[in-house]
Each structure stands twice: as C-alpha cells, then as structure tokens.
CSV table of C-alpha atoms in Angstrom, one decimal:
chain,number,residue,atom,x,y,z
A,1,MET,CA,-23.1,-8.0,-13.2
A,2,SER,CA,-23.1,-4.3,-14.2
A,3,ILE,CA,-20.8,-1.6,-13.9
A,4,LYS,CA,-22.3,1.4,-12.8
A,5,ILE,CA,-22.0,4.1,-10.0
A,6,GLY,CA,-20.6,2.5,-7.1
A,7,ILE,CA,-18.2,0.5,-5.8
A,8,ASN,CA,-17.7,-2.6,-8.6
A,9,GLU,CA,-15.9,-5.6,-7.4
A,10,ASN,CA,-14.1,-7.8,-9.2
A,11,VAL,CA,-13.3,-6.1,-12.7
A,12,LYS,CA,-10.8,-5.9,-14.8
A,13,ILE,CA,-9.3,-3.4,-17.9
A,14,ASN,CA,-10.9,-5.0,-20.7
A,15,ALA,CA,-8.8,-2.7,-23.4
A,16,ILE,CA,-7.2,0.5,-23.3
A,17,GLU,CA,-6.5,2.9,-26.2
A,18,ILE,CA,-6.8,6.2,-27.5
A,19,ASN,CA,-9.8,6.5,-30.1
A,20,ALA,CA,-10.1,7.9,-33.3
A,21,LYS,CA,-10.8,11.4,-31.5
A,22,GLY,CA,-7.6,11.2,-29.9
A,23,THR,CA,-9.4,10.2,-26.6
A,24,LEU,CA,-7.9,7.9,-24.4
A,25,GLU,CA,-10.3,5.1,-23.1
A,26,ILE,CA,-10.6,2.7,-20.5
A,27,GLU,CA,-13.0,0.2,-21.2
A,28,LEU,CA,-13.9,-2.6,-18.0
A,29,ILE,CA,-15.6,-5.7,-18.1
A,30,ASP,CA,-17.2,-8.1,-15.2
A,31,ALA,CA,-13.8,-9.9,-14.4
A,32,ASN,CA,-16.3,-13.5,-14.3
A,33,GLU,CA,-17.1,-12.4,-18.0
A,34,VAL,CA,-15.7,-13.4,-21.2
A,35,LYS,CA,-16.3,-10.5,-23.6
A,36,LYS,CA,-17.8,-11.7,-26.6
A,37,SER,CA,-16.7,-10.7,-30.7
A,38,LEU,CA,-19.5,-8.6,-32.3
A,39,PHE,CA,-20.7,-11.5,-34.1
A,40,ASP,CA,-20.4,-14.2,-31.4
A,41,ALA,CA,-22.6,-11.5,-29.4
A,42,SER,CA,-25.2,-11.4,-32.3
A,43,LEU,CA,-26.1,-15.3,-32.2
A,44,THR,CA,-27.0,-14.6,-28.7
A,45,ALA,CA,-28.7,-10.9,-28.6
A,46,ALA,CA,-31.9,-12.1,-27.0
A,47,THR,CA,-30.1,-13.4,-23.8
A,48,ASN,CA,-26.9,-11.0,-23.8
A,49,LYS,CA,-26.0,-9.6,-20.4
A,50,GLU,CA,-26.1,-5.8,-20.4
A,51,GLY,CA,-23.9,-3.3,-18.8
A,52,ILE,CA,-21.0,-6.1,-18.2
A,53,THR,CA,-18.6,-4.0,-20.1
A,54,ARG,CA,-17.9,0.0,-19.1
A,55,ARG,CA,-16.2,2.2,-21.3
A,56,LEU,CA,-14.6,5.1,-19.4
A,57,LEU,CA,-13.6,8.2,-21.6
A,58,PHE,CA,-10.8,10.7,-20.3
A,59,PHE,CA,-10.6,14.0,-22.6
A,60,LEU,CA,-8.9,16.4,-23.2
A,61,PRO,CA,-8.3,19.2,-20.8
A,62,ASN,CA,-9.4,22.7,-22.4
A,63,VAL,CA,-8.7,26.1,-22.0
A,64,ALA,CA,-11.1,27.6,-20.0
A,65,LYS,CA,-13.3,30.4,-22.3
A,66,ASP,CA,-15.1,33.5,-21.1
A,67,LYS,CA,-18.4,33.5,-20.8
A,68,ASP,CA,-20.3,36.0,-22.0
A,69,GLY,CA,-21.5,38.6,-19.5
A,70,ALA,CA,-18.8,37.1,-17.0
A,71,GLU,CA,-15.5,38.5,-15.6
A,72,ALA,CA,-12.5,37.6,-18.2
A,73,LYS,CA,-10.5,35.3,-16.4
A,74,THR,CA,-7.0,35.8,-15.9
A,75,GLN,CA,-4.0,34.4,-17.4
A,76,GLU,CA,-2.9,33.6,-14.4
A,77,LYS,CA,-6.3,32.2,-13.3
A,78,LYS,CA,-6.4,30.0,-17.0
A,79,LEU,CA,-3.6,28.2,-16.4
A,80,GLN,CA,-4.2,27.2,-12.4
A,81,LEU,CA,-7.3,25.9,-14.0
A,82,ILE,CA,-5.7,23.9,-17.5
A,83,SER,CA,-3.0,22.8,-14.2
A,84,ALA,CA,-5.4,21.4,-12.4
A,85,ASP,CA,-7.6,19.0,-14.7
A,86,PHE,CA,-4.0,18.0,-16.1
A,87,GLN,CA,-3.3,17.4,-12.3
A,88,ARG,CA,-6.5,15.2,-12.5
A,89,LEU,CA,-5.6,13.2,-15.1
A,90,ILE,CA,-1.8,12.2,-14.2
A,91,LYS,CA,-3.2,10.8,-10.5
A,92,GLN,CA,-6.0,9.4,-11.9
A,93,LEU,CA,-3.7,7.2,-14.7
A,94,THR,CA,-1.0,6.6,-12.2
A,95,GLN,CA,-3.3,5.5,-9.6
A,96,ILE,CA,-4.5,2.5,-11.8
A,97,ALA,CA,-1.0,2.2,-13.4
A,98,SER,CA,0.4,2.0,-9.6
A,99,GLN,CA,-1.8,-0.7,-8.9
A,100,TRP,CA,1.1,-2.8,-10.7
A,101,LEU,CA,3.7,-0.5,-11.3
A,102,THR,CA,6.4,1.7,-9.3
A,103,THR,CA,6.3,5.1,-9.8
A,104,GLU,CA,9.5,5.2,-11.6
A,105,ASN,CA,7.7,3.1,-14.2
A,106,ILE,CA,5.0,5.3,-14.5
A,107,ALA,CA,6.9,9.0,-14.3
A,108,LEU,CA,3.2,10.0,-16.2
A,109,ASP,CA,4.6,13.6,-15.1
A,110,THR,CA,8.3,14.1,-15.7
A,111,ILE,CA,9.3,16.8,-17.6
A,112,GLU,CA,10.5,14.0,-20.2
A,113,ASN,CA,7.0,12.4,-20.8
A,114,GLN,CA,5.0,15.0,-19.9
A,115,TRP,CA,6.7,18.3,-22.3
A,116,ALA,CA,8.2,16.4,-24.5
A,117,GLY,CA,7.5,18.8,-28.2
A,118,THR,CA,5.8,21.0,-26.6
A,119,GLY,CA,8.3,23.8,-26.1
A,120,VAL,CA,7.9,24.4,-22.8
A,121,VAL,CA,11.0,23.8,-20.4
A,122,ASP,CA,11.1,25.7,-17.6
A,123,GLY,CA,7.9,28.1,-15.7
A,124,PRO,CA,8.3,31.2,-17.8
A,125,THR,CA,7.9,29.4,-21.0
A,126,PHE,CA,5.0,27.4,-19.5
A,127,GLU,CA,3.5,30.7,-18.9
A,128,GLU,CA,4.1,31.5,-22.5
A,129,ARG,CA,2.7,29.1,-24.1
A,130,GLY,CA,0.6,27.2,-21.4
A,131,LEU,CA,-2.0,28.1,-23.0
A,132,MET,CA,-1.7,26.9,-26.2
A,133,GLU,CA,-4.1,25.1,-28.2
A,134,ALA,CA,-1.0,22.9,-29.9
A,135,VAL,CA,0.7,22.9,-26.8
A,136,VAL,CA,-2.6,21.2,-24.4
A,137,LYS,CA,-2.9,18.3,-27.6
A,138,GLN,CA,-0.1,17.7,-27.4
A,139,ARG,CA,0.9,17.4,-23.9
A,140,TYR,CA,-2.2,15.7,-23.3
A,141,ASP,CA,-1.1,13.2,-26.4
A,142,ASN,CA,1.9,12.6,-24.9
A,143,ILE,CA,0.4,11.5,-21.5
A,144,VAL,CA,-2.2,9.4,-22.5
A,145,LYS,CA,0.3,7.8,-24.9
A,146,ARG,CA,2.7,7.1,-22.0
A,147,PHE,CA,0.2,5.7,-20.1
A,148,VAL,CA,-0.8,3.3,-23.0
A,149,ASP,CA,2.8,2.3,-23.3
A,150,ILE,CA,3.3,1.2,-19.8
A,151,MET,CA,0.4,-0.6,-19.2
A,152,THR,CA,0.2,-2.8,-22.1
A,153,LYS,CA,4.3,-3.3,-22.5
A,154,ASN,CA,3.9,-4.6,-19.2
A,155,GLY,CA,1.2,-7.1,-19.8
A,156,LEU,CA,-1.5,-5.4,-17.8
A,157,VAL,CA,-3.9,-5.2,-20.6
A,158,PRO,CA,-6.1,-7.0,-19.9
A,159,SER,CA,-5.6,-6.8,-16.2
A,160,PRO,CA,-3.6,-10.0,-15.2
A,161,GLU,CA,-6.1,-9.8,-11.7
A,162,PRO,CA,-9.6,-8.7,-10.8
A,163,ILE,CA,-10.1,-5.1,-9.1
A,164,ARG,CA,-12.1,-2.9,-7.1
A,165,PHE,CA,-13.1,0.2,-9.0
A,166,LYS,CA,-15.6,3.0,-7.6
A,167,LEU,CA,-17.4,5.0,-9.9
A,168,ILE,CA,-18.8,8.2,-8.6
A,169,ARG,CA,-22.3,10.8,-10.2
A,170,GLN,CA,-21.1,12.8,-12.2
A,171,ALA,CA,-23.6,15.8,-11.0
A,172,ALA,CA,-26.5,16.1,-8.8
A,173,ASP,CA,-28.1,16.2,-12.5
A,174,LYS,CA,-26.0,13.7,-14.4
A,175,ALA,CA,-25.8,9.9,-13.5
A,176,PHE,CA,-23.1,9.3,-15.3
A,177,PRO,CA,-20.7,6.9,-13.7
A,178,THR,CA,-17.2,8.7,-13.8
A,179,VAL,CA,-14.0,8.0,-12.4
A,180,PRO,CA,-13.4,10.0,-9.2
A,181,GLY,CA,-10.9,13.4,-9.4
A,182,SER,CA,-10.4,14.6,-6.0
A,183,TYR,CA,-8.2,13.7,-2.9
A,184,LEU,CA,-7.3,10.8,-4.5
A,185,ASP,CA,-4.2,9.9,-2.3
A,186,GLU,CA,-6.7,10.2,0.7
A,187,GLN,CA,-9.7,8.3,-1.0
A,188,PRO,CA,-8.4,6.0,-3.9
A,189,PHE,CA,-10.8,4.7,-6.3
A,190,ILE,CA,-9.2,1.5,-7.8
A,191,GLU,CA,-7.2,-1.1,-5.8
A,192,LEU,CA,-6.5,-5.1,-6.3
A,193,MET,CA,-9.5,-7.8,-5.7
A,194,THR,CA,-6.7,-9.6,-3.6
A,195,ILE,CA,-6.6,-6.5,-0.5
A,196,PRO,CA,-9.9,-7.8,1.5
A,197,LYS,CA,-12.7,-6.4,2.3
A,198,ALA,CA,-12.0,-5.6,5.5
A,199,GLN,CA,-9.1,-3.5,4.8
A,200,SER,CA,-10.4,-1.7,1.4
A,201,ARG,CA,-9.4,1.9,1.5
A,202,VAL,CA,-11.8,1.9,-1.7
A,203,LYS,CA,-15.0,3.7,-0.1
A,204,PHE,CA,-17.2,6.4,-0.6
A,205,SER,CA,-16.0,9.3,1.2
A,206,ALA,CA,-18.8,11.7,3.7
A,207,TYR,CA,-18.7,14.2,1.0
A,208,GLU,CA,-19.6,12.0,-1.8
A,209,LEU,CA,-22.6,10.5,0.4
A,210,THR,CA,-24.2,13.5,1.1
A,211,ALA,CA,-23.9,15.0,-1.9
A,212,GLY,CA,-25.7,11.8,-3.3
A,213,LEU,CA,-22.3,11.0,-5.7
A,214,ASP,CA,-23.1,7.4,-4.5
A,215,SER,CA,-26.3,6.6,-6.2
A,216,ASP,CA,-27.5,6.6,-9.8
A,217,ALA,CA,-30.9,7.4,-8.6
A,218,PRO,CA,-32.9,10.6,-10.2
A,219,MET,CA,-32.4,13.2,-7.4
A,220,ALA,CA,-34.3,16.4,-6.9
A,221,LYS,CA,-33.7,19.5,-8.7
A,222,ASP,CA,-32.7,21.5,-5.7
A,223,LYS,CA,-29.5,19.2,-5.3
A,224,SER,CA,-28.4,20.5,-9.0
A,225,GLU,CA,-25.8,23.1,-7.3
A,226,LYS,CA,-24.3,20.7,-6.1
A,227,LYS,CA,-20.9,19.4,-8.3
A,228,SER,CA,-18.8,16.4,-8.3
A,229,SER,CA,-15.6,16.1,-7.5
A,230,SER,CA,-14.5,15.0,-11.5
A,231,THR,CA,-17.0,17.4,-13.7
A,232,GLY,CA,-15.5,17.3,-17.0
A,233,THR,CA,-13.2,14.6,-17.4
A,234,THR,CA,-14.5,11.3,-17.6
A,235,LYS,CA,-17.9,10.3,-19.7
A,236,GLU,CA,-19.5,7.2,-19.8
A,237,THR,CA,-20.3,5.1,-22.5
A,238,SER,CA,-22.8,1.6,-21.7
A,239,GLU,CA,-22.0,-0.9,-24.7
A,240,ALA,CA,-25.6,-1.3,-24.5
A,241,ASN,CA,-25.7,2.2,-26.2
A,242,PRO,CA,-23.5,3.5,-27.0
A,243,PHE,CA,-25.2,6.6,-28.0
A,244,ALA,CA,-26.1,7.3,-24.5
C,1,MET,CA,4.2,-23.7,-1.9
C,2,LEU,CA,6.7,-23.5,1.2
C,3,ASP,CA,7.1,-27.0,1.8
C,4,PHE,CA,10.9,-26.0,2.0
C,5,LEU,CA,10.0,-24.7,5.8
C,6,SER,CA,10.5,-28.7,7.0
C,7,LYS,CA,13.3,-28.1,5.1
C,8,ILE,CA,14.6,-24.9,7.0
C,9,THR,CA,17.9,-25.2,9.5
C,10,VAL,CA,18.3,-22.9,11.7
C,11,ASP,CA,20.6,-22.3,14.6
C,12,ASP,CA,20.0,-24.8,16.8
C,13,THR,CA,22.7,-25.4,18.9
C,14,VAL,CA,20.9,-21.3,20.3
C,15,ASP,CA,20.5,-22.6,24.2
C,16,LYS,CA,16.6,-22.8,24.4
C,17,LYS,CA,17.0,-21.9,28.4
C,18,PRO,CA,16.8,-18.2,28.9
C,19,ARG,CA,20.0,-16.1,29.5
C,20,SER,CA,21.1,-14.2,31.3
C,21,GLY,CA,23.9,-11.3,31.7
C,22,GLY,CA,24.6,-11.8,34.9
C,23,GLY,CA,23.3,-9.1,37.1
C,24,LYS,CA,20.3,-7.2,36.1
C,25,ARG,CA,21.4,-6.3,32.8
C,26,LYS,CA,20.1,-8.7,29.9
C,27,GLN,CA,21.6,-10.1,27.6
C,28,VAL,CA,20.4,-8.1,24.3
C,29,THR,CA,22.1,-9.5,21.4
C,30,PRO,CA,21.5,-12.1,19.7
C,31,GLU,CA,23.0,-13.9,16.6
C,32,GLY,CA,22.9,-14.2,13.0
C,33,LEU,CA,20.0,-12.4,11.0
C,34,ALA,CA,17.7,-12.1,14.0
C,35,ILE,CA,15.7,-9.7,16.3
C,36,ARG,CA,15.6,-10.7,20.5
C,37,ILE,CA,12.5,-10.2,21.5
C,38,PHE,CA,12.0,-10.5,25.5
C,39,ARG,CA,8.7,-10.8,27.4
C,40,ASP,CA,8.0,-7.2,27.7
C,41,GLY,CA,8.1,-6.7,24.3
C,42,SER,CA,11.2,-5.3,24.1
C,43,LEU,CA,13.2,-6.2,20.8
C,44,TYR,CA,17.1,-6.0,19.7
C,45,PRO,CA,18.0,-6.4,16.6
C,46,SER,CA,21.6,-8.7,16.0
C,47,GLN,CA,24.8,-6.9,14.9
C,48,GLU,CA,24.6,-8.6,11.4
C,49,LEU,CA,21.0,-7.7,11.3
C,50,ILE,CA,21.9,-3.9,11.6
C,51,ALA,CA,25.1,-3.8,9.2
C,52,LYS,CA,23.2,-6.0,6.8
C,53,PHE,CA,20.0,-4.1,6.6
C,54,SER,CA,21.3,-0.1,7.3
C,55,LEU,CA,19.3,-0.5,10.8
C,56,GLU,CA,21.0,2.6,12.8
C,57,TYR,CA,20.2,5.5,13.6
C,58,SER,CA,21.6,8.6,11.6
C,59,ALA,CA,21.9,12.3,12.9
C,60,LYS,CA,18.8,14.2,12.8
C,61,ASP,CA,18.4,15.8,9.0
C,62,THR,CA,20.5,13.6,7.4
C,63,GLU,CA,20.3,12.3,4.0
C,64,VAL,CA,20.8,8.3,4.6
C,65,VAL,CA,18.4,7.9,7.4
C,66,GLY,CA,18.8,3.4,6.9
C,67,PHE,CA,15.8,1.1,7.6
C,68,GLY,CA,13.4,-0.8,9.5
C,69,PHE,CA,11.0,-3.1,9.5
C,70,ASP,CA,7.1,-3.6,8.2
C,71,VAL,CA,5.7,-6.9,10.2
C,72,VAL,CA,2.9,-8.8,8.3
C,73,ASP,CA,0.8,-11.8,9.3
C,74,THR,CA,0.4,-13.4,6.5
C,75,ASP,CA,-3.4,-14.5,6.9
C,76,LEU,CA,-3.9,-10.7,6.5
C,77,PHE,CA,-1.8,-11.0,3.0
C,78,PRO,CA,-3.2,-12.9,0.9
C,79,LYS,CA,-0.8,-11.8,-1.9
C,80,PHE,CA,1.8,-13.6,0.0
C,81,GLY,CA,0.5,-17.3,-1.1
C,82,THR,CA,1.6,-19.6,1.7
C,83,PRO,CA,-0.1,-22.8,2.8
C,84,GLN,CA,0.2,-22.0,6.7
C,85,ARG,CA,0.5,-19.2,8.7
C,86,LEU,CA,3.2,-17.1,9.5
C,87,VAL,CA,4.7,-14.1,10.2
C,88,ILE,CA,6.9,-12.4,7.5
C,89,ILE,CA,9.2,-8.8,8.0
C,90,SER,CA,10.3,-6.6,5.1
C,91,PRO,CA,12.9,-3.7,5.5
C,92,VAL,CA,11.6,-0.3,4.6
C,93,SER,CA,13.2,3.2,4.7
C,94,LYS,CA,13.0,4.7,8.1
C,95,SER,CA,11.2,7.6,6.1
C,96,ALA,CA,8.7,5.4,5.0
C,97,PRO,CA,4.6,5.9,6.9
C,98,LYS,CA,4.0,3.7,9.3
C,99,VAL,CA,7.5,1.3,9.6
C,100,ASP,CA,6.9,-0.7,12.6
C,101,LEU,CA,10.2,-2.0,14.1
C,102,PHE,CA,13.6,0.4,14.7
C,103,GLY,CA,11.3,3.2,12.5
C,104,THR,CA,11.9,6.1,15.4
C,105,THR,CA,14.4,7.1,18.0
C,106,ASN,CA,14.6,10.7,19.8
C,107,TYR,CA,17.4,13.4,19.3
C,108,ILE,CA,19.4,15.1,21.6
C,109,THR,CA,18.2,18.8,21.6
C,110,ASP,CA,20.5,19.5,25.0
C,111,PRO,CA,24.0,20.6,24.0
C,112,GLU,CA,25.4,19.1,27.6
C,113,GLU,CA,23.9,15.3,26.5
C,114,GLY,CA,26.2,15.5,23.8
C,115,VAL,CA,26.2,16.1,20.3
C,116,VAL,CA,22.9,18.3,19.3
C,117,GLY,CA,20.7,16.2,16.6
C,118,SER,CA,22.4,12.8,17.6
C,119,PRO,CA,19.8,9.8,18.1
C,120,THR,CA,19.9,9.5,22.3
C,121,ALA,CA,20.0,5.2,21.1
C,122,SER,CA,21.3,3.2,19.3
C,123,VAL,CA,19.4,0.8,17.3
C,124,ALA,CA,20.8,-2.4,19.4
C,125,THR,CA,20.6,-1.6,22.6
C,126,GLN,CA,17.0,1.1,22.4
C,127,GLY,CA,14.9,-1.9,23.2
C,128,SER,CA,11.6,-0.1,22.0
C,129,LYS,CA,8.9,-1.8,23.5
C,130,THR,CA,5.4,-0.4,22.3
C,131,PHE,CA,5.0,-2.7,19.0
C,132,GLY,CA,6.7,-6.0,20.4
C,133,ALA,CA,4.3,-6.2,23.5
C,134,ASP,CA,1.1,-4.8,21.9
C,135,SER,CA,1.5,-6.2,18.6
C,136,LEU,CA,4.2,-8.5,18.2
C,137,ILE,CA,3.6,-11.1,21.1
C,138,PRO,CA,0.6,-11.4,20.6
C,139,LEU,CA,1.1,-12.3,16.8
C,140,LEU,CA,3.8,-14.9,17.9
C,141,GLU,CA,2.1,-17.0,20.8
C,142,GLU,CA,-0.7,-16.9,18.1
C,143,VAL,CA,1.0,-18.3,15.1
C,144,TYR,CA,3.7,-19.9,16.1
C,145,GLY,CA,2.9,-20.8,19.5
C,146,LEU,CA,5.5,-19.1,21.6
C,147,LYS,CA,5.0,-19.0,25.3
C,148,PHE,CA,5.9,-15.9,27.2
C,149,TYR,CA,6.6,-16.0,31.0
C,150,LYS,CA,4.1,-13.9,32.3
C,151,PRO,CA,4.4,-13.3,36.8
C,152,ALA,CA,1.4,-13.6,38.8
C,153,THR,CA,-0.9,-10.4,38.9
C,154,GLU,CA,-4.3,-9.9,41.7
C,155,THR,CA,-6.6,-11.2,38.3
C,156,GLU,CA,-4.4,-13.9,36.4
C,157,ALA,CA,-2.0,-16.8,37.7
C,158,GLU,CA,1.8,-17.0,36.1
C,159,VAL,CA,2.0,-18.1,33.1
C,160,GLU,CA,5.1,-20.4,32.5
C,161,GLY,CA,7.0,-19.5,29.6
C,162,ALA,CA,10.6,-17.9,27.8
C,163,ASP,CA,12.0,-14.7,29.1
C,164,PHE,CA,13.0,-14.0,25.2
C,165,TYR,CA,13.1,-15.8,22.3
C,166,ASP,CA,15.3,-15.1,18.7
C,167,LEU,CA,13.8,-14.4,15.5
C,168,SER,CA,15.6,-15.7,12.7
C,169,LEU,CA,15.3,-13.9,9.5
C,170,VAL,CA,14.6,-16.8,6.5
C,171,ALA,CA,15.0,-15.9,2.8
C,172,ASN,CA,14.0,-18.7,0.3
C,173,PRO,CA,15.7,-21.9,0.6
C,174,SER,CA,15.2,-22.5,-3.3
C,175,THR,CA,16.9,-18.9,-3.8
C,176,ASP,CA,18.5,-17.8,-0.6
C,177,GLN,CA,16.9,-14.6,-1.5
C,178,PRO,CA,13.7,-13.0,-0.2
C,179,TRP,CA,10.3,-13.2,-1.8
C,180,SER,CA,10.3,-9.9,-3.9
C,181,PHE,CA,7.4,-7.4,-4.9
C,182,SER,CA,7.2,-4.6,-7.4
C,183,VAL,CA,4.5,-3.4,-5.8
C,184,ALA,CA,3.0,-4.3,-2.7
C,185,HIS,CA,-0.5,-3.1,-0.7
C,186,VAL,CA,0.9,-3.9,3.1
C,187,PRO,CA,-1.8,-4.4,5.7
C,188,LYS,CA,-0.8,-2.2,8.6
C,189,LYS,CA,-3.7,-2.5,12.2
C,190,VAL,CA,-4.9,1.5,12.7
C,191,SER,CA,-2.9,2.9,16.0
C,192,ARG,CA,-5.1,6.0,16.9
C,193,GLY,CA,-8.5,7.4,16.6
C,194,LYS,CA,-12.2,6.0,16.0
C,195,ASP,CA,-10.6,3.4,13.6
C,196,LYS,CA,-8.1,1.8,15.7
C,197,GLY,CA,-8.0,-1.7,15.4
C,198,SER,CA,-8.8,-1.9,12.4
C,199,VAL,CA,-7.1,-3.3,9.3
C,200,THR,CA,-6.2,-0.8,6.7
C,201,THR,CA,-3.4,-0.7,4.0
C,202,ILE,CA,-0.3,1.0,2.5
C,203,ARG,CA,1.5,1.1,-0.6
C,204,ARG,CA,4.8,-0.2,-0.4
C,205,GLU,CA,7.4,-0.6,-3.4
C,206,ASN,CA,10.3,-2.9,-3.8
C,207,VAL,CA,9.8,-4.8,-1.0
C,208,SER,CA,11.1,-8.0,-0.2
C,209,PHE,CA,9.7,-10.4,2.8
C,210,TYR,CA,11.8,-12.8,5.0
C,211,VAL,CA,10.3,-15.6,7.6
C,212,LEU,CA,9.7,-14.3,10.6
C,213,TYR,CA,10.8,-17.6,12.7
C,214,PRO,CA,11.9,-17.9,16.1
C,215,ALA,CA,14.7,-19.7,16.1
C,216,THR,CA,14.0,-21.5,19.4
C,217,LYS,CA,11.1,-23.5,20.3
C,218,PRO,CA,9.0,-22.8,22.9
C,219,ASP,CA,9.7,-25.6,25.9
C,220,THR,CA,8.6,-29.1,25.7
C,221,ALA,CA,7.2,-31.6,28.3
C,222,GLU,CA,10.6,-33.4,28.3
C,223,ASN,CA,13.3,-30.7,28.5
C,224,ASP,CA,11.1,-29.0,31.2
C,225,ALA,CA,12.4,-30.9,34.3
C,226,ASP,CA,15.9,-30.8,32.9
C,227,GLN,CA,15.3,-26.7,32.6
C,228,LYS,CA,13.5,-25.9,35.8
C,229,GLU,CA,16.1,-25.3,37.9
C,230,GLU,CA,18.1,-23.2,36.1
C,231,VAL,CA,15.0,-21.7,34.6
C,232,THR,CA,13.8,-20.7,38.2
C,233,THR,CA,17.3,-19.4,38.9
C,234,GLU,CA,17.8,-17.0,35.9
C,235,LYS,CA,14.4,-15.3,36.4
C,236,SER,CA,15.2,-14.0,39.5
C,237,GLU,CA,17.9,-12.7,37.5
C,238,VAL,CA,16.4,-11.2,34.5
C,239,THR,CA,15.2,-7.5,34.3
C,240,ALA,CA,11.8,-7.1,32.7
C-alpha cells in the first residue's frame, strides 16, 4: 500500500525529527511493512515496494512579504497571518499527539512552551517583536522541539498502534499529499485504527470533495483558482524520489 | 481477560421481586454503588453513588458542576478488551459534551418557585427517562438478557418481566480500581439530524470505566411460581 492523497489506513508514524535545516519532519509508514535499512534495501532494489513511506514536512511559518505592485500589508495584517500559520501548526501537531496524550501533557501553546526565549510575554511585546525573524524562528523551534520531545519520551515513535491518516492535495495545481490545516476540530485528519470505520470522523469534507482535494488525478487548469486548506505548511517528499 | 467476572460477588440478597413503596409512589433509591432503572426508562442513582461521584446538580453558573456518566457498549469500543460483551460506564464532567446520564437539569427562573438559578430537581429524584428508554433498556436487554415488563397494547401482547433492575458499578476486582485510559475515543450515537442513529466518537481524557452489571438477574422458571402472586399484586401498585 502506498501512502498518498486520501485516507490512509493502517499506517504508523515511523520517525519524527528536526532535519538539518531545522524543519520538522514526520515519516509515515505502512504499518504492515517493515522498513529496511538502506543496505538491506539495496539488496532487494529490484522488488522493493515504492511509496510505503511518506515524509511530511512542517515548515517554518514565513512572515508575509509585500509583493511588488500590491498594496502593502499593515503590521496588524502581518501579525494576523503569522498567528494563523502558527495556530495551524500547533493544531496539526496537537491533533497528532492527542491520539495518545492528554491536553495537559501536550501543551504546545502555553506561554512557557511557545514563547520561551523570544522576549514576548504579552500583547504589546507580541506586537513589537512578533514579526522579527529571530522571534519567529525561536517560536517555531520551541513548538517543534516540544512536540518531538513529548512524542519520543512517551514512547510514541514509532506509533504503538496503527493510525488512520488523511492527506489532501496541496492545491489544484499541486498534487502533493499534505496535512489538512483548517477546521481540524470538526474534521480531524488522524485517529487510531481501534476506532471502527463506521465510527470514523476522518473523512473528506464537502469542500474538499468539491475542490478535488481528495484526488491526485491531474486537474483542469480552470480549477487552479481554488486553494487547498493548508497551503504552504507541508510538502511531500517521497522516499522513492527524494528530489521530487 | 475478564474471567474475574465469574468471581464477581454482588449483593445477591437484594430482593429479586420488584418492590413497591406503598401506594403509587415508586421506591426509587437503590443501595450501594448502583443505579435503579425502571421499565419506563427512568433512572435513579443511589445515595452512595451520588456522594462518590458528585452527581448532584449545582446552582446554575457555578464553577463546581459535578459529574454524570458516559455509557458504552463494549461491542462499539474495541479498546476495552473483553472476551464477552458488557455495558461499561464512566464518570465525566457535566460540562463535557454528550453526557449520557445525569448530565443536565432545568433551573428555577421564577422567584415564586424558589431560588432563581437552583436546580428544579435533585439528581436522586429527577428520574430522566429519555436515555434510559431509548438507549439503555434496549442495550441491557440485548447484552444481559434483562426482561422488563411491558403492558399489552393494541398491537403487542403483554411481556412478562421486572418493573425495575438495580445495576451495580463494578471495578476490576484484581485492583479494586476501575479500568483507566489517559485518552479514549468513546462511541456515541448521534441523536439528531440526518445522521441520527449512526455512531460517532467523542474524545475523553483521564477516563475510568466500571462495568455496569445487573445486581438482580431476570426471573427464571424456578422462581416464577413463588413470585407470581406477589408480582401480580405489586404491579398494580407501581406507577410506571
């Protein structure tokens, strides 16, 4: 089974790490497969199954830049945009961890866990410093490092049990599997396989179906105006083609 | 895994015959950690249960809200590993969504009726019927073979059975503690809307489950003859 756009059943989180560029990576694997070492995989190169793993990247949110010719965004607007990006990141990671951990033990959004070392302690300091590159980077590092910490220290990597994981198309013109980023409370993207299919809440929303976000099929250009709900936060890297 | 259930000892001295409180008033309060369910679906917790799980209703808008219960069919909840189907029950804050038992009440709004904001009923005597009638009785009948009396109607014959059962909360006898989960996705039936009747899940944290087990068993053929005269007399006195 290859991990792709759709509702992937019986997968596991095989690895969670912060890569050399400081970006959080989560590797999914087909729970029925055993990942071989690179050397072992070389000995069966001709018959290795492709797509049994999928690497998901959770990028550092970018401070919105003014485009040439476009109306300059206000400070307030930029703060709103960066806040929305971080909220999406925190909700995505919290939803993953919440399959096994309580809210109290996750706590990615507390002031101690999120804003440590940034100099941001309240609203005024957020407005003053919230768009600084170093602050954005530190905030991101705090969140992802805590996520890696709580998942690994609680024995959740690799996943102790199989999960159901929804990946959607990144955009109409980008058939990359990506993690949903909107309405996650109402439309979760992950749950344990111990929840029977009949009770599953991991489903494609009406919007996602209408926009074709449930499919990796080539889409007509006239749909390129539609946007995915998680643009810019994740990027697919297939193990079969790491340079994709 | 639950072979211990054969060793469960419940208070078998409870009279197997339905009781009447005299006249038309139901005797609603069971003993021990128990819930009494009548054939009309009304449910009454014991005083011990009320105290142990803070089931009593508080004044409106108070910070201390108390607890109700989730009720679960283990057939819908594979995470609770059991070799035989059971009904399990878990205390949950009344402020949580989709609380099955003792979750909600009405409040006094007219000063002439009492202190505004006070609950209109005590959890001990509220006797809500909806969940009991619609969900719990069918579940108990299916899982434990309980038989509730049903009077004859125009279309259906009379069904012999009990006017009520007492249901005990049973912890793990190996530990005297309930079975606990840090995180559990509890199955819930959708009660409204286009998906009514389907089963969804709701996430709960730090949940503890007890087995909800009948303290009295369905009347058997061996004791039917002894109880028949008394049951017939008492049925006429019990108000549904």
